[in-house]
Amino acid sequence: MYELYALRYATRQANRSDHFIGGDPHDGPMPMDYFVWVAKNADRAVVIDIGFTAESGGKRGRRLERCPIDSLALLDVDPAMVDDVILTHMHYDHVGNFHKFPKARFHLQEPEIHYATGRHMKYKQLAKSFEPDDVCGIVRLNFDGRVVYHNGPADILPGIRIVPTGGHSAGLQFVTVETRRGKVVLASDVTHYYENMETYRPFTTALHIDKMLEAFDTLRAHASAPELIVPGHDPLVMKRYPAPSPALEGIVCRLDVAPTSG
Ligand SMILES: [Zn+2]
């Protein structure tokens, strides 16, 4: 059983039409938040996704509000002591900062590295979500024996399971974590916003739209109730879940307790 936290490290202004294939008839502001997640108990802390670096974010006009890894100290987590990091996929905003974990193993679905190093990266439309230095970094970590490639669902540790789904990237996976609230489904980019999943309108960064739609069903199949699913980029997450302390308001929220508002 784990405590489970979302740590918000960046945000950006965007519009509704940016987030739904086919646009949105009622276009208006719809900002995007960026998170890393931490599952923690007396034995260990597992970090799920590691955010973008100031450099790779800067190239894309994204600004860090705080370094996601330095900010782990807010949760009493020392990245030097972390043994297991789960990478939901290799897009730049999920996979930078691996250099800040000196001893961790990195869990990744193997199709993702093949895709990120394969022939499709010559197409800017597909490559733009990846940072070449991140991709090379993961390749190097593998040479050091520090990448665990999975080909399918797996129990990483007791109470923590990874489940691959296609659609948004070739080797995307979501993560389920046992908490006192039940099994929480960290969707990551399987659904960027609650609304993508609820209305079956996939996000605009898409590899296979059919698989993105099916992945919404897979999320639901792994959650005993829809409110146990946590989207990957939705500012509503910080609104719905409480901060662990007043000082962390707007920075960290607890996902192992019931949402405080709808
Ligand atoms: Zn992504």
PDB file of C-alpha atoms and ligand atoms in Angstrom:
ATOM      1  CA  MET A   1       0.000   0.000   0.000  1.00  0.00           C
ATOM      2  CA  TYR A   2       1.361   3.379  -0.999  1.00  0.00           C
ATOM      3  CA  GLU A   3       0.885   7.054  -0.439  1.00  0.00           C
ATOM      4  CA  LEU A   4       0.514   8.585  -3.879  1.00  0.00           C
ATOM      5  CA  TYR A   5       1.325  12.132  -4.922  1.00  0.00           C
ATOM      6  CA  ALA A   6       1.185  14.258  -8.058  1.00  0.00           C
ATOM      7  CA  LEU A   7       3.833  16.981  -8.195  1.00  0.00           C
ATOM      8  CA  ARG A   8       3.134  19.797 -10.659  1.00  0.00           C
ATOM      9  CA  TYR A   9       6.339  21.202 -12.111  1.00  0.00           C
ATOM     10  CA  ALA A  10       5.160  23.263 -15.092  1.00  0.00           C
ATOM     11  CA  THR A  11       2.093  24.690 -16.729  1.00  0.00           C
ATOM     12  CA  ARG A  12       1.315  26.381 -20.014  1.00  0.00           C
ATOM     13  CA  GLN A  13      -1.480  28.355 -21.572  1.00  0.00           C
ATOM     14  CA  ALA A  14      -3.334  26.577 -24.350  1.00  0.00           C
ATOM     15  CA  ASN A  15      -6.756  26.423 -25.939  1.00  0.00           C
ATOM     16  CA  ARG A  16      -9.402  23.738 -26.047  1.00  0.00           C
ATOM     17  CA  SER A  17      -8.862  23.245 -29.777  1.00  0.00           C
ATOM     18  CA  ASP A  18      -5.243  22.252 -29.039  1.00  0.00           C
ATOM     19  CA  HIS A  19      -6.337  19.203 -27.085  1.00  0.00           C
ATOM     20  CA  PHE A  20      -8.962  17.386 -29.133  1.00  0.00           C
ATOM     21  CA  ILE A  21      -8.622  15.826 -32.544  1.00  0.00           C
ATOM     22  CA  GLY A  22     -11.107  17.674 -34.706  1.00  0.00           C
ATOM     23  CA  GLY A  23     -10.854  20.801 -32.565  1.00  0.00           C
ATOM     24  CA  ASP A  24     -13.606  22.017 -30.297  1.00  0.00           C
ATOM     25  CA  PRO A  25     -16.730  23.980 -31.244  1.00  0.00           C
ATOM     26  CA  HIS A  26     -16.507  26.025 -28.046  1.00  0.00           C
ATOM     27  CA  ASP A  27     -12.897  27.054 -28.230  1.00  0.00           C
ATOM     28  CA  GLY A  28     -11.446  28.880 -25.260  1.00  0.00           C
ATOM     29  CA  PRO A  29      -8.569  28.690 -22.802  1.00  0.00           C
ATOM     30  CA  MET A  30      -7.606  25.228 -21.529  1.00  0.00           C
ATOM     31  CA  PRO A  31      -4.206  25.308 -19.823  1.00  0.00           C
ATOM     32  CA  MET A  32      -2.023  22.238 -19.490  1.00  0.00           C
ATOM     33  CA  ASP A  33      -0.198  21.124 -16.347  1.00  0.00           C
ATOM     34  CA  TYR A  34       2.891  18.917 -16.228  1.00  0.00           C
ATOM     35  CA  PHE A  35       3.390  16.369 -13.458  1.00  0.00           C
ATOM     36  CA  VAL A  36       5.623  13.735 -12.021  1.00  0.00           C
ATOM     37  CA  TRP A  37       4.106  11.166  -9.662  1.00  0.00           C
ATOM     38  CA  VAL A  38       5.498   9.545  -6.521  1.00  0.00           C
ATOM     39  CA  ALA A  39       4.333   6.315  -4.832  1.00  0.00           C
ATOM     40  CA  LYS A  40       5.810   6.040  -1.379  1.00  0.00           C
ATOM     41  CA  ASN A  41       5.673   3.747   1.637  1.00  0.00           C
ATOM     42  CA  ALA A  42       7.937   2.790   4.548  1.00  0.00           C
ATOM     43  CA  ASP A  43      10.079   0.597   2.292  1.00  0.00           C
ATOM     44  CA  ARG A  44      10.591   2.704  -0.810  1.00  0.00           C
ATOM     45  CA  ALA A  45       9.690   5.574  -3.085  1.00  0.00           C
ATOM     46  CA  VAL A  46       8.944   4.888  -6.741  1.00  0.00           C
ATOM     47  CA  VAL A  47       8.984   7.818  -9.151  1.00  0.00           C
ATOM     48  CA  ILE A  48       6.704   7.709 -12.167  1.00  0.00           C
ATOM     49  CA  ASP A  49       7.902   9.947 -14.993  1.00  0.00           C
ATOM     50  CA  ILE A  50      10.609  12.516 -14.489  1.00  0.00           C
ATOM     51  CA  GLY A  51       9.563  15.622 -16.398  1.00  0.00           C
ATOM     52  CA  PHE A  52      11.380  17.803 -18.887  1.00  0.00           C
ATOM     53  CA  THR A  53      14.639  19.667 -18.369  1.00  0.00           C
ATOM     54  CA  ALA A  54      14.859  23.464 -18.521  1.00  0.00           C
ATOM     55  CA  GLU A  55      16.730  23.036 -21.796  1.00  0.00           C
ATOM     56  CA  SER A  56      14.347  20.725 -23.646  1.00  0.00           C
ATOM     57  CA  GLY A  57      11.339  22.626 -22.301  1.00  0.00           C
ATOM     58  CA  GLY A  58      12.904  25.929 -23.333  1.00  0.00           C
ATOM     59  CA  LYS A  59      13.300  24.763 -26.933  1.00  0.00           C
ATOM     60  CA  ARG A  60       9.562  24.211 -27.026  1.00  0.00           C
ATOM     61  CA  GLY A  61       8.611  27.429 -25.274  1.00  0.00           C
ATOM     62  CA  ARG A  62       7.764  25.581 -22.053  1.00  0.00           C
ATOM     63  CA  ARG A  63       8.965  26.985 -18.763  1.00  0.00           C
ATOM     64  CA  LEU A  64       9.712  25.007 -15.614  1.00  0.00           C
ATOM     65  CA  GLU A  65       8.065  26.354 -12.485  1.00  0.00           C
ATOM     66  CA  ARG A  66      10.376  24.133 -10.471  1.00  0.00           C
ATOM     67  CA  CYS A  67      12.776  21.319 -11.229  1.00  0.00           C
ATOM     68  CA  PRO A  68      10.601  18.230 -10.788  1.00  0.00           C
ATOM     69  CA  ILE A  69      13.467  16.178  -9.362  1.00  0.00           C
ATOM     70  CA  ASP A  70      14.871  18.771  -6.968  1.00  0.00           C
ATOM     71  CA  SER A  71      11.263  19.199  -5.821  1.00  0.00           C
ATOM     72  CA  LEU A  72      11.067  15.570  -4.690  1.00  0.00           C
ATOM     73  CA  ALA A  73      12.659  16.849  -1.471  1.00  0.00           C
ATOM     74  CA  LEU A  74       9.248  18.393  -0.711  1.00  0.00           C
ATOM     75  CA  LEU A  75       8.054  14.796  -0.287  1.00  0.00           C
ATOM     76  CA  ASP A  76      11.161  13.718   1.620  1.00  0.00           C
ATOM     77  CA  VAL A  77      12.332  11.710  -1.360  1.00  0.00           C
ATOM     78  CA  ASP A  78      16.036  11.672  -2.191  1.00  0.00           C
ATOM     79  CA  PRO A  79      16.511  10.863  -5.899  1.00  0.00           C
ATOM     80  CA  ALA A  80      19.913   9.356  -5.077  1.00  0.00           C
ATOM     81  CA  MET A  81      18.111   6.680  -3.039  1.00  0.00           C
ATOM     82  CA  VAL A  82      15.433   5.817  -5.617  1.00  0.00           C
ATOM     83  CA  ASP A  83      15.798   2.284  -7.036  1.00  0.00           C
ATOM     84  CA  ASP A  84      12.906   2.237  -9.489  1.00  0.00           C
ATOM     85  CA  VAL A  85      11.677   4.854 -11.939  1.00  0.00           C
ATOM     86  CA  ILE A  86       8.794   4.069 -14.277  1.00  0.00           C
ATOM     87  CA  LEU A  87       8.777   5.899 -17.607  1.00  0.00           C
ATOM     88  CA  THR A  88       5.289   5.879 -19.077  1.00  0.00           C
ATOM     89  CA  HIS A  89       6.790   6.776 -22.470  1.00  0.00           C
ATOM     90  CA  MET A  90       9.696   8.735 -23.921  1.00  0.00           C
ATOM     91  CA  HIS A  91       8.135  12.067 -24.865  1.00  0.00           C
ATOM     92  CA  TYR A  92      10.382  14.926 -23.741  1.00  0.00           C
ATOM     93  CA  ASP A  93       8.105  15.985 -20.893  1.00  0.00           C
ATOM     94  CA  HIS A  94       8.179  12.543 -19.271  1.00  0.00           C
ATOM     95  CA  VAL A  95      11.761  11.392 -19.655  1.00  0.00           C
ATOM     96  CA  GLY A  96      14.280  14.219 -19.107  1.00  0.00           C
ATOM     97  CA  ASN A  97      16.253  14.357 -15.849  1.00  0.00           C
ATOM     98  CA  PHE A  98      17.292  10.675 -15.718  1.00  0.00           C
ATOM     99  CA  HIS A  99      20.807  11.938 -14.920  1.00  0.00           C
ATOM    100  CA  LYS A 100      19.474  13.029 -11.529  1.00  0.00           C
ATOM    101  CA  PHE A 101      18.892   9.399 -10.474  1.00  0.00           C
ATOM    102  CA  PRO A 102      22.362   7.925  -9.995  1.00  0.00           C
ATOM    103  CA  LYS A 103      21.325   4.368  -9.186  1.00  0.00           C
ATOM    104  CA  ALA A 104      17.760   3.849 -10.396  1.00  0.00           C
ATOM    105  CA  ARG A 105      16.504   1.238 -12.831  1.00  0.00           C
ATOM    106  CA  PHE A 106      14.223   2.683 -15.508  1.00  0.00           C
ATOM    107  CA  HIS A 107      11.165   0.650 -16.496  1.00  0.00           C
ATOM    108  CA  LEU A 108      10.016   1.175 -20.061  1.00  0.00           C
ATOM    109  CA  GLN A 109       7.963  -0.717 -22.637  1.00  0.00           C
ATOM    110  CA  GLU A 110      10.431  -1.973 -25.238  1.00  0.00           C
ATOM    111  CA  PRO A 111       8.444  -0.845 -28.327  1.00  0.00           C
ATOM    112  CA  GLU A 112       8.984   2.751 -27.194  1.00  0.00           C
ATOM    113  CA  ILE A 113      12.767   2.658 -27.617  1.00  0.00           C
ATOM    114  CA  HIS A 114      12.442   0.954 -30.999  1.00  0.00           C
ATOM    115  CA  TYR A 115      10.043   3.656 -32.105  1.00  0.00           C
ATOM    116  CA  ALA A 116      12.159   6.512 -30.715  1.00  0.00           C
ATOM    117  CA  THR A 117      15.278   5.220 -32.495  1.00  0.00           C
ATOM    118  CA  GLY A 118      13.526   3.962 -35.606  1.00  0.00           C
ATOM    119  CA  ARG A 119      12.692   5.122 -39.088  1.00  0.00           C
ATOM    120  CA  HIS A 120       9.691   7.252 -38.186  1.00  0.00           C
ATOM    121  CA  MET A 121      11.800   9.856 -36.380  1.00  0.00           C
ATOM    122  CA  LYS A 122      12.670  11.405 -39.729  1.00  0.00           C
ATOM    123  CA  TYR A 123       9.148  12.855 -39.723  1.00  0.00           C
ATOM    124  CA  LYS A 124       9.107  16.081 -37.720  1.00  0.00           C
ATOM    125  CA  GLN A 125       5.446  15.664 -36.862  1.00  0.00           C
ATOM    126  CA  LEU A 126       6.295  12.477 -34.943  1.00  0.00           C
ATOM    127  CA  ALA A 127       9.804  13.393 -33.766  1.00  0.00           C
ATOM    128  CA  LYS A 128       8.836  16.713 -32.203  1.00  0.00           C
ATOM    129  CA  SER A 129       7.662  14.998 -29.005  1.00  0.00           C
ATOM    130  CA  PHE A 130      11.072  13.400 -28.484  1.00  0.00           C
ATOM    131  CA  GLU A 131      14.344  15.027 -27.456  1.00  0.00           C
ATOM    132  CA  PRO A 132      17.314  13.330 -29.181  1.00  0.00           C
ATOM    133  CA  ASP A 133      19.555  13.768 -26.131  1.00  0.00           C
ATOM    134  CA  ASP A 134      16.949  11.996 -23.976  1.00  0.00           C
ATOM    135  CA  VAL A 135      16.702   9.125 -26.447  1.00  0.00           C
ATOM    136  CA  CYS A 136      20.504   8.772 -26.553  1.00  0.00           C
ATOM    137  CA  GLY A 137      20.592   8.964 -22.773  1.00  0.00           C
ATOM    138  CA  ILE A 138      18.218   6.021 -22.412  1.00  0.00           C
ATOM    139  CA  VAL A 139      20.273   4.047 -24.934  1.00  0.00           C
ATOM    140  CA  ARG A 140      23.372   4.746 -22.815  1.00  0.00           C
ATOM    141  CA  LEU A 141      21.598   3.750 -19.617  1.00  0.00           C
ATOM    142  CA  ASN A 142      20.706   0.458 -21.252  1.00  0.00           C
ATOM    143  CA  PHE A 143      24.381  -0.138 -22.024  1.00  0.00           C
ATOM    144  CA  ASP A 144      24.934   0.356 -18.289  1.00  0.00           C
ATOM    145  CA  GLY A 145      22.303  -2.284 -17.517  1.00  0.00           C
ATOM    146  CA  ARG A 146      19.932   0.240 -15.992  1.00  0.00           C
ATOM    147  CA  VAL A 147      16.904  -0.042 -18.283  1.00  0.00           C
ATOM    148  CA  VAL A 148      14.331  -2.766 -17.727  1.00  0.00           C
ATOM    149  CA  TYR A 149      12.468  -3.308 -20.979  1.00  0.00           C
ATOM    150  CA  HIS A 150       9.008  -4.772 -20.631  1.00  0.00           C
ATOM    151  CA  ASN A 151       6.860  -6.289 -23.333  1.00  0.00           C
ATOM    152  CA  GLY A 152       3.432  -6.281 -21.799  1.00  0.00           C
ATOM    153  CA  PRO A 153       1.886  -5.787 -18.381  1.00  0.00           C
ATOM    154  CA  ALA A 154       4.114  -6.422 -15.381  1.00  0.00           C
ATOM    155  CA  ASP A 155       4.134  -6.124 -11.606  1.00  0.00           C
ATOM    156  CA  ILE A 156       7.132  -3.877 -10.984  1.00  0.00           C
ATOM    157  CA  LEU A 157       6.833  -4.186  -7.203  1.00  0.00           C
ATOM    158  CA  PRO A 158       4.090  -5.368  -4.868  1.00  0.00           C
ATOM    159  CA  GLY A 159       1.135  -3.035  -5.476  1.00  0.00           C
ATOM    160  CA  ILE A 160       2.579  -1.338  -8.549  1.00  0.00           C
ATOM    161  CA  ARG A 161       1.682  -2.582 -12.001  1.00  0.00           C
ATOM    162  CA  ILE A 162       2.397  -1.291 -15.497  1.00  0.00           C
ATOM    163  CA  VAL A 163      -0.011  -1.820 -18.388  1.00  0.00           C
ATOM    164  CA  PRO A 164       0.884  -0.921 -21.989  1.00  0.00           C
ATOM    165  CA  THR A 165      -1.593   0.733 -24.327  1.00  0.00           C
ATOM    166  CA  GLY A 166      -1.050   1.961 -27.838  1.00  0.00           C
ATOM    167  CA  GLY A 167      -2.198   5.159 -29.444  1.00  0.00           C
ATOM    168  CA  HIS A 168      -0.365   8.239 -28.236  1.00  0.00           C
ATOM    169  CA  SER A 169       3.087   6.683 -28.589  1.00  0.00           C
ATOM    170  CA  ALA A 170       4.301   3.229 -29.603  1.00  0.00           C
ATOM    171  CA  GLY A 171       5.247   2.063 -26.120  1.00  0.00           C
ATOM    172  CA  LEU A 172       3.007   4.070 -23.811  1.00  0.00           C
ATOM    173  CA  GLN A 173       2.074   2.469 -20.506  1.00  0.00           C
ATOM    174  CA  PHE A 174      -0.081   3.479 -17.582  1.00  0.00           C
ATOM    175  CA  VAL A 175       0.524   2.566 -13.950  1.00  0.00           C
ATOM    176  CA  THR A 176      -1.750   1.210 -11.231  1.00  0.00           C
ATOM    177  CA  VAL A 177      -0.869   1.794  -7.585  1.00  0.00           C
ATOM    178  CA  GLU A 178      -2.489   0.190  -4.528  1.00  0.00           C
ATOM    179  CA  THR A 179      -3.459   2.872  -2.015  1.00  0.00           C
ATOM    180  CA  ARG A 180      -5.761   3.070   1.010  1.00  0.00           C
ATOM    181  CA  ARG A 181      -8.350   4.469  -1.379  1.00  0.00           C
ATOM    182  CA  GLY A 182      -8.092   1.410  -3.614  1.00  0.00           C
ATOM    183  CA  LYS A 183      -6.206   0.902  -6.829  1.00  0.00           C
ATOM    184  CA  VAL A 184      -5.460   4.275  -8.421  1.00  0.00           C
ATOM    185  CA  VAL A 185      -4.879   4.307 -12.175  1.00  0.00           C
ATOM    186  CA  LEU A 186      -2.227   6.837 -13.205  1.00  0.00           C
ATOM    187  CA  ALA A 187      -3.193   7.281 -16.827  1.00  0.00           C
ATOM    188  CA  SER A 188      -0.310   9.522 -17.874  1.00  0.00           C
ATOM    189  CA  ASP A 189      -0.871  10.389 -21.541  1.00  0.00           C
ATOM    190  CA  VAL A 190      -3.408   7.629 -22.123  1.00  0.00           C
ATOM    191  CA  THR A 191      -5.753  10.506 -21.306  1.00  0.00           C
ATOM    192  CA  HIS A 192      -4.237  13.983 -21.022  1.00  0.00           C
ATOM    193  CA  TYR A 193      -7.461  15.437 -19.603  1.00  0.00           C
ATOM    194  CA  TYR A 194     -10.522  13.922 -17.934  1.00  0.00           C
ATOM    195  CA  GLU A 195     -12.434  15.187 -20.929  1.00  0.00           C
ATOM    196  CA  ASN A 196     -10.466  13.205 -23.547  1.00  0.00           C
ATOM    197  CA  MET A 197     -11.508   9.974 -21.855  1.00  0.00           C
ATOM    198  CA  GLU A 198     -15.014  11.037 -20.872  1.00  0.00           C
ATOM    199  CA  THR A 199     -15.978  12.216 -24.346  1.00  0.00           C
ATOM    200  CA  TYR A 200     -13.880   9.738 -26.355  1.00  0.00           C
ATOM    201  CA  ARG A 201     -12.121  12.575 -28.155  1.00  0.00           C
ATOM    202  CA  PRO A 202      -8.408  11.759 -28.306  1.00  0.00           C
ATOM    203  CA  PHE A 203      -5.623  14.254 -27.731  1.00  0.00           C
ATOM    204  CA  THR A 204      -4.007  15.807 -30.801  1.00  0.00           C
ATOM    205  CA  THR A 205      -0.593  14.124 -30.446  1.00  0.00           C
ATOM    206  CA  ALA A 206      -1.628  10.817 -31.936  1.00  0.00           C
ATOM    207  CA  LEU A 207       0.059   7.822 -33.487  1.00  0.00           C
ATOM    208  CA  HIS A 208      -2.944   5.462 -33.755  1.00  0.00           C
ATOM    209  CA  ILE A 209      -6.339   6.956 -33.092  1.00  0.00           C
ATOM    210  CA  ASP A 210      -8.081   3.587 -32.931  1.00  0.00           C
ATOM    211  CA  LYS A 211      -5.709   2.455 -30.196  1.00  0.00           C
ATOM    212  CA  MET A 212      -6.172   5.730 -28.311  1.00  0.00           C
ATOM    213  CA  LEU A 213      -9.909   5.094 -28.205  1.00  0.00           C
ATOM    214  CA  GLU A 214      -9.448   1.501 -27.085  1.00  0.00           C
ATOM    215  CA  ALA A 215      -6.987   2.676 -24.440  1.00  0.00           C
ATOM    216  CA  PHE A 216      -9.777   4.695 -22.801  1.00  0.00           C
ATOM    217  CA  ASP A 217     -11.632   1.404 -22.392  1.00  0.00           C
ATOM    218  CA  THR A 218      -8.504  -0.270 -21.017  1.00  0.00           C
ATOM    219  CA  LEU A 219      -8.168   2.461 -18.386  1.00  0.00           C
ATOM    220  CA  ARG A 220     -11.761   1.941 -17.307  1.00  0.00           C
ATOM    221  CA  ALA A 221     -11.292  -1.819 -17.201  1.00  0.00           C
ATOM    222  CA  HIS A 222      -8.475  -1.358 -14.683  1.00  0.00           C
ATOM    223  CA  ALA A 223     -10.338   1.086 -12.416  1.00  0.00           C
ATOM    224  CA  SER A 224     -13.055  -0.118 -10.068  1.00  0.00           C
ATOM    225  CA  ALA A 225     -14.595   3.380 -10.367  1.00  0.00           C
ATOM    226  CA  PRO A 226     -13.942   6.112 -12.956  1.00  0.00           C
ATOM    227  CA  GLU A 227     -12.857   8.599 -10.272  1.00  0.00           C
ATOM    228  CA  LEU A 228      -9.843   6.390  -9.553  1.00  0.00           C
ATOM    229  CA  ILE A 229      -8.379   7.317 -12.959  1.00  0.00           C
ATOM    230  CA  VAL A 230      -5.935  10.259 -12.866  1.00  0.00           C
ATOM    231  CA  PRO A 231      -5.231  11.990 -16.197  1.00  0.00           C
ATOM    232  CA  GLY A 232      -1.700  13.005 -17.153  1.00  0.00           C
ATOM    233  CA  HIS A 233      -1.921  16.750 -17.782  1.00  0.00           C
ATOM    234  CA  ASP A 234      -5.206  18.075 -16.397  1.00  0.00           C
ATOM    235  CA  PRO A 235      -5.142  21.143 -14.073  1.00  0.00           C
ATOM    236  CA  LEU A 236      -8.356  19.765 -12.542  1.00  0.00           C
ATOM    237  CA  VAL A 237      -6.227  17.169 -10.723  1.00  0.00           C
ATOM    238  CA  MET A 238      -4.744  19.882  -8.503  1.00  0.00           C
ATOM    239  CA  LYS A 239      -8.224  21.288  -7.916  1.00  0.00           C
ATOM    240  CA  ARG A 240      -9.840  17.965  -7.072  1.00  0.00           C
ATOM    241  CA  TYR A 241      -7.228  16.526  -4.746  1.00  0.00           C
ATOM    242  CA  PRO A 242      -5.969  18.103  -1.521  1.00  0.00           C
ATOM    243  CA  ALA A 243      -2.426  19.293  -0.879  1.00  0.00           C
ATOM    244  CA  PRO A 244      -0.595  17.293   1.818  1.00  0.00           C
ATOM    245  CA  SER A 245       0.068  20.577   3.652  1.00  0.00           C
ATOM    246  CA  PRO A 246      -0.866  24.243   3.145  1.00  0.00           C
ATOM    247  CA  ALA A 247       2.721  25.028   2.102  1.00  0.00           C
ATOM    248  CA  LEU A 248       2.409  22.618  -0.840  1.00  0.00           C
ATOM    249  CA  GLU A 249      -0.857  24.054  -2.169  1.00  0.00           C
ATOM    250  CA  GLY A 250      -0.654  24.273  -5.958  1.00  0.00           C
ATOM    251  CA  ILE A 251       2.526  22.200  -6.060  1.00  0.00           C
ATOM    252  CA  VAL A 252       1.660  18.745  -4.711  1.00  0.00           C
ATOM    253  CA  CYS A 253      -1.624  16.924  -4.239  1.00  0.00           C
ATOM    254  CA  ARG A 254      -2.478  13.558  -2.691  1.00  0.00           C
ATOM    255  CA  LEU A 255      -4.047  10.977  -4.961  1.00  0.00           C
ATOM    256  CA  ASP A 256      -4.461   8.334  -2.264  1.00  0.00           C
ATOM    257  CA  VAL A 257      -7.394  10.154  -0.726  1.00  0.00           C
ATOM    258  CA  ALA A 258     -10.822  10.764  -2.230  1.00  0.00           C
ATOM    259  CA  PRO A 259     -11.197  13.911  -4.350  1.00  0.00           C
ATOM    260  CA  THR A 260     -12.520  16.892  -2.416  1.00  0.00           C
ATOM    261  CA  SER A 261     -14.545  18.352  -5.267  1.00  0.00           C
ATOM    262  CA  GLY A 262     -16.038  17.190  -8.505  1.00  0.00           C
TER     263      GLY A 262
HETATM  264 ZN    ZN B   1       3.199  12.239 -24.362  1.00  0.00          ZN
END
